[in-house]
Coordinates of C-alpha atoms and ligand atoms in Angstrom, one line a residue:
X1 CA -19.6 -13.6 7.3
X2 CA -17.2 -14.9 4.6
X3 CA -15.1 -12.4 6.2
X4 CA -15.3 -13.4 9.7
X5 CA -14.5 -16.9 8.5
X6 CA -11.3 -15.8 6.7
X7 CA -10.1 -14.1 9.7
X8 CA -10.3 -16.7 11.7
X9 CA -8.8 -19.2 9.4
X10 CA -6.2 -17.3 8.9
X11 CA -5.8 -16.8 13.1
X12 CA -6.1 -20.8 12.7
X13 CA -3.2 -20.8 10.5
X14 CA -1.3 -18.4 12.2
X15 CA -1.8 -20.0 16.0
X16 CA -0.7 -23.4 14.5
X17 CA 2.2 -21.9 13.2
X18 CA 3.4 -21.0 16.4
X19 CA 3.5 -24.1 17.5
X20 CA 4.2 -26.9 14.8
X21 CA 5.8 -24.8 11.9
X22 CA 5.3 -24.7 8.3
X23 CA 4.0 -28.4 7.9
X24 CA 1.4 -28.8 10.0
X25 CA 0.2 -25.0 8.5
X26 CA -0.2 -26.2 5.2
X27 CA -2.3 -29.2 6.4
X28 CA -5.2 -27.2 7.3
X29 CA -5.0 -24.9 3.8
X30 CA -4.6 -28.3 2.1
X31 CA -7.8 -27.0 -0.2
X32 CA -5.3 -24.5 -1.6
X33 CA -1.7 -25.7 -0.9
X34 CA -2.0 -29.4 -0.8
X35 CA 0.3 -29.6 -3.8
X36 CA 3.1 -27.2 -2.5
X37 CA 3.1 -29.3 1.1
X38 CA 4.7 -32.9 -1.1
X39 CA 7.4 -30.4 -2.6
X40 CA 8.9 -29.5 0.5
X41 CA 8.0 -30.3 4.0
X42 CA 9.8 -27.4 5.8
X43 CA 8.6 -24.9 2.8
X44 CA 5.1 -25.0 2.7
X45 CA 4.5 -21.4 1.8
X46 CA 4.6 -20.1 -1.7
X47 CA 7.2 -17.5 -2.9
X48 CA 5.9 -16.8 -6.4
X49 CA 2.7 -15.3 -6.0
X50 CA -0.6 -14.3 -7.8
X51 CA -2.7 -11.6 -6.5
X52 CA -6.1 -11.4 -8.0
X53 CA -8.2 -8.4 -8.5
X54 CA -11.8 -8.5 -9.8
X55 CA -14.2 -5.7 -9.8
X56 CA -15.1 -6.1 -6.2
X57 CA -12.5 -8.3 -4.5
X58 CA -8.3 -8.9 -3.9
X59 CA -7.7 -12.4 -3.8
X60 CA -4.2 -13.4 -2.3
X61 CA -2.7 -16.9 -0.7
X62 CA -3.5 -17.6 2.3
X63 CA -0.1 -17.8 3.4
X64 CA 3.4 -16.6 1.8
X65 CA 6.5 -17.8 2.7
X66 CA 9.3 -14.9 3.6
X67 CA 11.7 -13.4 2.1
X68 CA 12.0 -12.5 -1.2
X69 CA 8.5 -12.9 -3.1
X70 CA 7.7 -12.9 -6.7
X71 CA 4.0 -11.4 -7.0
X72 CA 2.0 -11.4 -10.3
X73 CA -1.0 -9.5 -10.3
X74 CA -4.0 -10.0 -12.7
X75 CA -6.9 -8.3 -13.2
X76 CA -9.7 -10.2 -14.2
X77 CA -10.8 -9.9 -18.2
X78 CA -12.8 -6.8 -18.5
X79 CA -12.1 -4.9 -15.2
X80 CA -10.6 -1.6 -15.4
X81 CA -9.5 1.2 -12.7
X82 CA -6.9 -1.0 -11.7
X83 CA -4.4 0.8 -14.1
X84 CA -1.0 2.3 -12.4
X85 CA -2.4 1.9 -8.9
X86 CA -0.6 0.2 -6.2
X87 CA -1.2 -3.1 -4.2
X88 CA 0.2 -2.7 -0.7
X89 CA 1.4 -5.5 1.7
X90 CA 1.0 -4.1 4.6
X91 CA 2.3 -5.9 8.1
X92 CA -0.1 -4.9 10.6
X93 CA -0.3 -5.6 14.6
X94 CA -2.2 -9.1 15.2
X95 CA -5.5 -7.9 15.6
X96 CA -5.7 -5.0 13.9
X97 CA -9.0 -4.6 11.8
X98 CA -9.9 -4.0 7.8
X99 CA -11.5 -1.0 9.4
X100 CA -8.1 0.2 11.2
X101 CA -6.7 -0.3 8.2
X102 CA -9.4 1.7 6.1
X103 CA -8.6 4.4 8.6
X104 CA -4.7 4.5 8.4
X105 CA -4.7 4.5 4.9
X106 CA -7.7 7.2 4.4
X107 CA -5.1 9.2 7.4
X108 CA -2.1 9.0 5.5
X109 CA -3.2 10.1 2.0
X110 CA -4.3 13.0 3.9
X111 CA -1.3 13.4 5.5
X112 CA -2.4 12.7 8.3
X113 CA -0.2 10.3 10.9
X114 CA 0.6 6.7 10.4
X115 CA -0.8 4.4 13.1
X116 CA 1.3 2.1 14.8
X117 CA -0.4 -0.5 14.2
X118 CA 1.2 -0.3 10.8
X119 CA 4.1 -2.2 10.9
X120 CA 6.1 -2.5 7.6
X121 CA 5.0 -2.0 4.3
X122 CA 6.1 -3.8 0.6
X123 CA 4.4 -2.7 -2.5
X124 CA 4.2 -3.5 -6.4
X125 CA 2.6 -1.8 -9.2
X126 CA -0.2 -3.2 -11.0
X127 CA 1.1 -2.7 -14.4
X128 CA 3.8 -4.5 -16.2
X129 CA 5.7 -7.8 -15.3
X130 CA 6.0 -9.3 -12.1
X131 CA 7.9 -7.3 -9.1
X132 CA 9.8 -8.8 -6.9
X133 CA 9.4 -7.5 -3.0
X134 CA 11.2 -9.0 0.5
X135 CA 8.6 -9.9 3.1
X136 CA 9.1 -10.0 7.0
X137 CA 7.2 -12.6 8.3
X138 CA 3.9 -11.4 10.4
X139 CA 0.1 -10.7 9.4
X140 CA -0.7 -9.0 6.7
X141 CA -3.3 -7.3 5.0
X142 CA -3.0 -7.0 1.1
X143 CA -4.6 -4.1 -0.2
X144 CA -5.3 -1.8 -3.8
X145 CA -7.4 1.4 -3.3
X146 CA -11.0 0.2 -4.6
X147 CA -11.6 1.7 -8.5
X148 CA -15.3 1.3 -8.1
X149 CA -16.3 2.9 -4.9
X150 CA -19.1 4.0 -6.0
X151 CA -22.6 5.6 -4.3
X152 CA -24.3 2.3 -2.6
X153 CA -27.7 1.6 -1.4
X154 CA -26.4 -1.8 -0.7
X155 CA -26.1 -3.4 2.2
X156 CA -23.8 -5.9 1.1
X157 CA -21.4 -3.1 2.3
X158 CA -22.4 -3.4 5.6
X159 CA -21.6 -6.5 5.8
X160 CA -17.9 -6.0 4.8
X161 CA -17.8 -3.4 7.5
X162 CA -19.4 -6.0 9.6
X163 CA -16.5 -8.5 8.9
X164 CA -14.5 -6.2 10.7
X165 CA -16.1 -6.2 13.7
X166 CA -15.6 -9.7 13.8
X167 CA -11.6 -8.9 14.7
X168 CA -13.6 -6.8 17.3
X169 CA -12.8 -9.5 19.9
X170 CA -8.9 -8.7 19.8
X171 CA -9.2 -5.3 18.9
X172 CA -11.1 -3.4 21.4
X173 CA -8.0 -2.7 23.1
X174 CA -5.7 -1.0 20.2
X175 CA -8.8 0.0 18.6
X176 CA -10.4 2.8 20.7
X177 CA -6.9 4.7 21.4
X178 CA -5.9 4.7 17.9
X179 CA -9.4 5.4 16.4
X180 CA -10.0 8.3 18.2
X181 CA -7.2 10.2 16.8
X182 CA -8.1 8.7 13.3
X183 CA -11.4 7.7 12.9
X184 CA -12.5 11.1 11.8
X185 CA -10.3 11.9 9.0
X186 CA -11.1 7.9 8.1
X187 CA -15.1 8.6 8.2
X188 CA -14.4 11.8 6.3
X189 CA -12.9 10.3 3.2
X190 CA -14.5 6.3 3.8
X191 CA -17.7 7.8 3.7
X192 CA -17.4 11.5 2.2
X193 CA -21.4 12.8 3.9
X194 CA -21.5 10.3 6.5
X195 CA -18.9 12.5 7.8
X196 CA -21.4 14.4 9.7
X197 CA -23.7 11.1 10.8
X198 CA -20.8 9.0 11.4
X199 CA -18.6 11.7 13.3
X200 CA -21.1 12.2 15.7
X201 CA -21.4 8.4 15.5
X202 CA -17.1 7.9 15.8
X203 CA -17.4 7.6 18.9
X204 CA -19.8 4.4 18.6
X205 CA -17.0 3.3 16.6
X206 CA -14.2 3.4 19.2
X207 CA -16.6 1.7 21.4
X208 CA -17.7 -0.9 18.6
X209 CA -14.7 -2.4 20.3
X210 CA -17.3 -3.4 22.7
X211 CA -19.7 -5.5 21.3
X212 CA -22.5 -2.6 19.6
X213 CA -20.3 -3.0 16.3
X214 CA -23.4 -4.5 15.1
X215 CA -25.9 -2.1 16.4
X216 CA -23.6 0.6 15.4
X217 CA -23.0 -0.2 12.4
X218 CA -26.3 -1.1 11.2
X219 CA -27.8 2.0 12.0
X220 CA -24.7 4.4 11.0
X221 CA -25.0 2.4 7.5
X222 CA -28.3 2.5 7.7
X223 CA -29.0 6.1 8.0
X224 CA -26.1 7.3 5.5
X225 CA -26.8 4.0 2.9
X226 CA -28.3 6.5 0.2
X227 CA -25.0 8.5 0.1
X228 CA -22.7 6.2 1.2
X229 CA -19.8 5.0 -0.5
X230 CA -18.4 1.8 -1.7
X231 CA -15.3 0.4 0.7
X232 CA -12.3 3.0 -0.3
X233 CA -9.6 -0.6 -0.1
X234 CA -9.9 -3.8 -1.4
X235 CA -8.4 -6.3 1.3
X236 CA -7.3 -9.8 1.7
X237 CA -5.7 -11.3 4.3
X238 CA -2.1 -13.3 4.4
X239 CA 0.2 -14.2 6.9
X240 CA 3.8 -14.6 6.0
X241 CA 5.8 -16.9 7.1
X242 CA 9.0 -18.8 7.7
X243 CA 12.7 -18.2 7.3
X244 CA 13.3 -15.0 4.8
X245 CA 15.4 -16.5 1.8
X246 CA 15.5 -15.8 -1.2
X247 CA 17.6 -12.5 -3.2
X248 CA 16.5 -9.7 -5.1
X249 CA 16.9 -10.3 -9.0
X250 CA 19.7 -7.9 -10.4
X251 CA 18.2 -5.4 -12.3
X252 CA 19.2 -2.3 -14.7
X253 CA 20.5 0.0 -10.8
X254 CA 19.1 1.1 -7.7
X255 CA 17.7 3.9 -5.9
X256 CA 18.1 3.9 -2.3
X257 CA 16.0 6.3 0.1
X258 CA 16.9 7.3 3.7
X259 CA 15.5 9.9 5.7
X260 CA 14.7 12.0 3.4
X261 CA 17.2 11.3 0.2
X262 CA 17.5 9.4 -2.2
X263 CA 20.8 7.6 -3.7
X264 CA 20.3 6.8 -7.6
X265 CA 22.7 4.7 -9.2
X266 CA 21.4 3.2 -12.6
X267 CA 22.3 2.9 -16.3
X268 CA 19.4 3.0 -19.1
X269 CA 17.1 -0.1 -18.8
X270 CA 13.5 -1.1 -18.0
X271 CA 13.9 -2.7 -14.1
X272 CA 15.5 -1.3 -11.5
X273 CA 15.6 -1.6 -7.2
X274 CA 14.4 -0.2 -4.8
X275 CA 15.4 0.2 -1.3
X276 CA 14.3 1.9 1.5
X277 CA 17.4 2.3 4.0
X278 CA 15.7 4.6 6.6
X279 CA 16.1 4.3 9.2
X280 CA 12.3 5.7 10.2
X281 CA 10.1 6.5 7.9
X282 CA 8.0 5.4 4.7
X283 CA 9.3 5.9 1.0
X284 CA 8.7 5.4 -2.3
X285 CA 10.1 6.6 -5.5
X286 CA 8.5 8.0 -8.6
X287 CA 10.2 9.2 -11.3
X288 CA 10.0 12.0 -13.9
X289 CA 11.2 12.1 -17.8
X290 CA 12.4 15.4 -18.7
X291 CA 13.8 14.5 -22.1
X292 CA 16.6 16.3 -23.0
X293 CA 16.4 19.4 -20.2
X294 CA 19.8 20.2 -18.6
X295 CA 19.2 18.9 -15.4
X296 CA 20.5 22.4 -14.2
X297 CA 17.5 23.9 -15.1
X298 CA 15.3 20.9 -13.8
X299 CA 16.5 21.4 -10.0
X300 CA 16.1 24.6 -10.1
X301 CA 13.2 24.2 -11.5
X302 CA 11.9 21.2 -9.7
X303 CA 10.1 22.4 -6.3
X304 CA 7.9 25.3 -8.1
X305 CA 7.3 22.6 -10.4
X306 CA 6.1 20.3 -7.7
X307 CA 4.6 23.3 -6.1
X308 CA 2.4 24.4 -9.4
X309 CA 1.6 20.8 -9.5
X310 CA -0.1 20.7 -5.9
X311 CA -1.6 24.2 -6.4
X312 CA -2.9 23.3 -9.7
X313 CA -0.9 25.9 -11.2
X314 CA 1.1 25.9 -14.4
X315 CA 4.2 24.4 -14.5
X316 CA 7.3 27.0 -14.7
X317 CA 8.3 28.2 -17.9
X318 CA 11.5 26.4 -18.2
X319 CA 9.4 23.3 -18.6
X320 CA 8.1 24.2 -21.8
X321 CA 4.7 22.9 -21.5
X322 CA 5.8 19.6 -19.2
X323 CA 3.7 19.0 -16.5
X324 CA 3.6 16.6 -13.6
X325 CA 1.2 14.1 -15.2
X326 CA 2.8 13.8 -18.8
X327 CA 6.3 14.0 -17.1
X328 CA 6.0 10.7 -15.1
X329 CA 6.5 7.5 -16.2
X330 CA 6.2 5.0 -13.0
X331 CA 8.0 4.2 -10.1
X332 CA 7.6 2.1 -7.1
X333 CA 5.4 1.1 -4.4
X334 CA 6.0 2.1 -0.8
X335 CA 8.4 0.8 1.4
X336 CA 9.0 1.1 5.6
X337 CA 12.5 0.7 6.3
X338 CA 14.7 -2.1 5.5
X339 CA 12.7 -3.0 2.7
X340 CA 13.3 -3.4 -1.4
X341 CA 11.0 -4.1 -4.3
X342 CA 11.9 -4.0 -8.0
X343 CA 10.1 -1.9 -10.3
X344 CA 9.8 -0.9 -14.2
X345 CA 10.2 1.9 -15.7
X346 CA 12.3 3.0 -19.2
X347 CA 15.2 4.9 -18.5
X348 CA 16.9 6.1 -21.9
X349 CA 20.4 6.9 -22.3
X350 CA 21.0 11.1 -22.1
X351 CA 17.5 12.0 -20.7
X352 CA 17.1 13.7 -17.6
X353 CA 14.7 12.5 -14.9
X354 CA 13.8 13.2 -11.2
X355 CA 13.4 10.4 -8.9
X356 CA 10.2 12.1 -5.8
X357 CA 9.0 10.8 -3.1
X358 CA 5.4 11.9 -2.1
X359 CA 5.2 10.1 1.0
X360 CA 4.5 11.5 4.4
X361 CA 6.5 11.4 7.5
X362 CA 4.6 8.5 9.8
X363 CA 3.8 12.0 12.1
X364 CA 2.3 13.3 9.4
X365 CA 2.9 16.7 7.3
X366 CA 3.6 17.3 3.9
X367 CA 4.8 15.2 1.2
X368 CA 8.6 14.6 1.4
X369 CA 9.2 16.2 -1.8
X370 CA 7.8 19.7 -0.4
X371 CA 8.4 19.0 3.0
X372 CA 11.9 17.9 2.6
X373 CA 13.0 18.4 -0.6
X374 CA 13.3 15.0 -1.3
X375 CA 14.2 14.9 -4.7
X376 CA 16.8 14.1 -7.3
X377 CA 17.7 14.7 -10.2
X378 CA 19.9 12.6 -12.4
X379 CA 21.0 12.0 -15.9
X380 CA 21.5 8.6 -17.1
X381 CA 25.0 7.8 -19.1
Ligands
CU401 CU1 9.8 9.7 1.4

């Protein structure tokens, strides 16, 4: 219910926007953004924001304005998990559900395809200080993959699915193509056993568009609630808005992706840039200490590496005992084209690191470093 009433406040918002601009937009959030409306009339939307994550919820403004955004995220005093994940701005069709969302992103990590529906992407890493991102104006959904999805006999889940029916109304349409080609690698990871239930149930799913969501829902929940899992994303709703303004604080050098390379340009620091130049598909980078290897022997090394790591392997004897996990040291979140985010990391003077991107094409396949070699290595001066 508290969902349903979200989404339509932020439809509300949205709708007025359309037609009246920023002012009359931060009227009816006046709860939340009364203050910001007497600053400026034209720039009622925040561009220094705080996303909020407790144990069982994202909490983001209403509405952002575009362009360059500062985002803070804090995790509420005594909740862990959160640690080196990612939260995700993710533009999405108007309409598209939580649950299309839950599917995309449960798709994707298995390399599966990228809906359409998905259309941009800005992220930031929970840990360290604030990042800054650029944000195209549209709707949003702000997401972090959920620590404590846990086993649930709760049907306080059901009712988060159930918020997402309520987008049901608009959906139906987008919903029932898209779903079908997803929906069953999304049950399979959403809800690991339902698998079986709910694929048989899928269908019900694409034809929740309907009006059954309920019904539906209720009884797929219902029959798998012993061995059901918790919601596999934590999601808020935003819409961002206005003129894009604002630049990009300089940092310590950027790293620029295209299809599929990357273009590394920094001197020894703690922030750097990231942009994604394209001009099609999803990137992020993440990047690799190797001390004081040549970086000769670290491309040539790098793909078995890479290739040990996904097998579960050891590493390659070259790297003397490094392996993936103890090797990295952060990067940045993932970013459709056009896009750029800032980022920390510590790059030291004379090490040798790779920058990887594990991102899949929006088709689908392998992750870019093993599908397409997209790699680099790089010594910093
Ligand atoms: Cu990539």
């Amino acid at each position: 219910m508290l969902l349903l009433a979200a989404a339509l406040a932020v439809l509300a918002v949205a709708c007025s926007d359309d037609d009246g601009g920023g002012t009359t937009t931060s009227a009816e959030v006046s709860s939340t953004t009364e203050e910001e409306t007497t600053t400026t009339a034209t720039e009622a939307a925040s561009r220094s924001v705080t996303v909020t994550l407790t144990a069982d919820s994202i909490e983001v403004p209403e509405e952002i304005g575009a362009g360059v955004v500062e985002v803070t995220v804090e995790v509420e005093a005594g909740v862990e998990g959160f640690e080196g994940s990612e939260v995700d701005f993710t533009k999405v069709t108007e309409g598209t559900t939580e649950e299309e969302l839950q599917d995309a992103m449960t798709s994707a990590v298995e390399a599966g395809p990228i809906p359409d529906y998905i259309e941009a992407n800005a992220g930031v890493v929970v840990d360290g200080p604030p990042s800054a991102v650029t944000l195209e104006p549209g709707s949003y959904f702000v997401w972090i993959e959920n620590p404590g999805a846990f086993p649930i006999d709760d049907v306080s889940d059901d009712t988060s699915s159930d918020g997402t029916t309520d987008d049901t109304s608009s959906d139906g349409t987008t919903d029932d193509t898209s779903s079908d080609g997803t929906t069953d690698d999304t049950s399979s990871d959403g809800t690991t056993t339902d698998d079986t239930s709910s694929d048989g149930t899928t269908d019900d799913t694409s034809s929740d568009g309907t009006t059954d969501d309920t019904s539906s829902d209720g009884t797929t929940d219902d029959t798998s609630s012993e061995d059901a899992v918790g919601p596999t994303l934590l999601v808020a709703e935003t819409t961002v808005s206005g003129e894009e303004e604002g630049e990009l604080p300089e940092t310590d050098g950027t790293i620029i992706s295209t299809d599929h390379e990357f273009e590394v340009d920094v001197e020894a620091g703690d922030t750097y840039t990231f942009t994604n130049e394209g001009p099609d598909e999803l990137h992020h980078v993440q990047l690799f200490d190797f001390a004081d290897l040549d970086p000769a022997v670290v491309e040539e090394n790098l793909p078995e590496f890479l290739a040990a790591a996904e097998e579960g392997t050891p590493p390659p004897d070259a790297f003397d005992g490094i392996d993936l996990q103890s090797a990295f040291i952060g990067g940045s979140g993932v970013f459709s084209p056009g896009l750029s985010g800032t980022f920390s990391v510590p790059l030291e003077s004379g090490n040798t690191y790779a920058a990887v991107c594990f991102v899949s094409d929006r088709a689908g396949g392998p992750p870019h470093a093993i599908g397409h070699d997209m790699f680099e290595v790089f010594q910093v001066s």
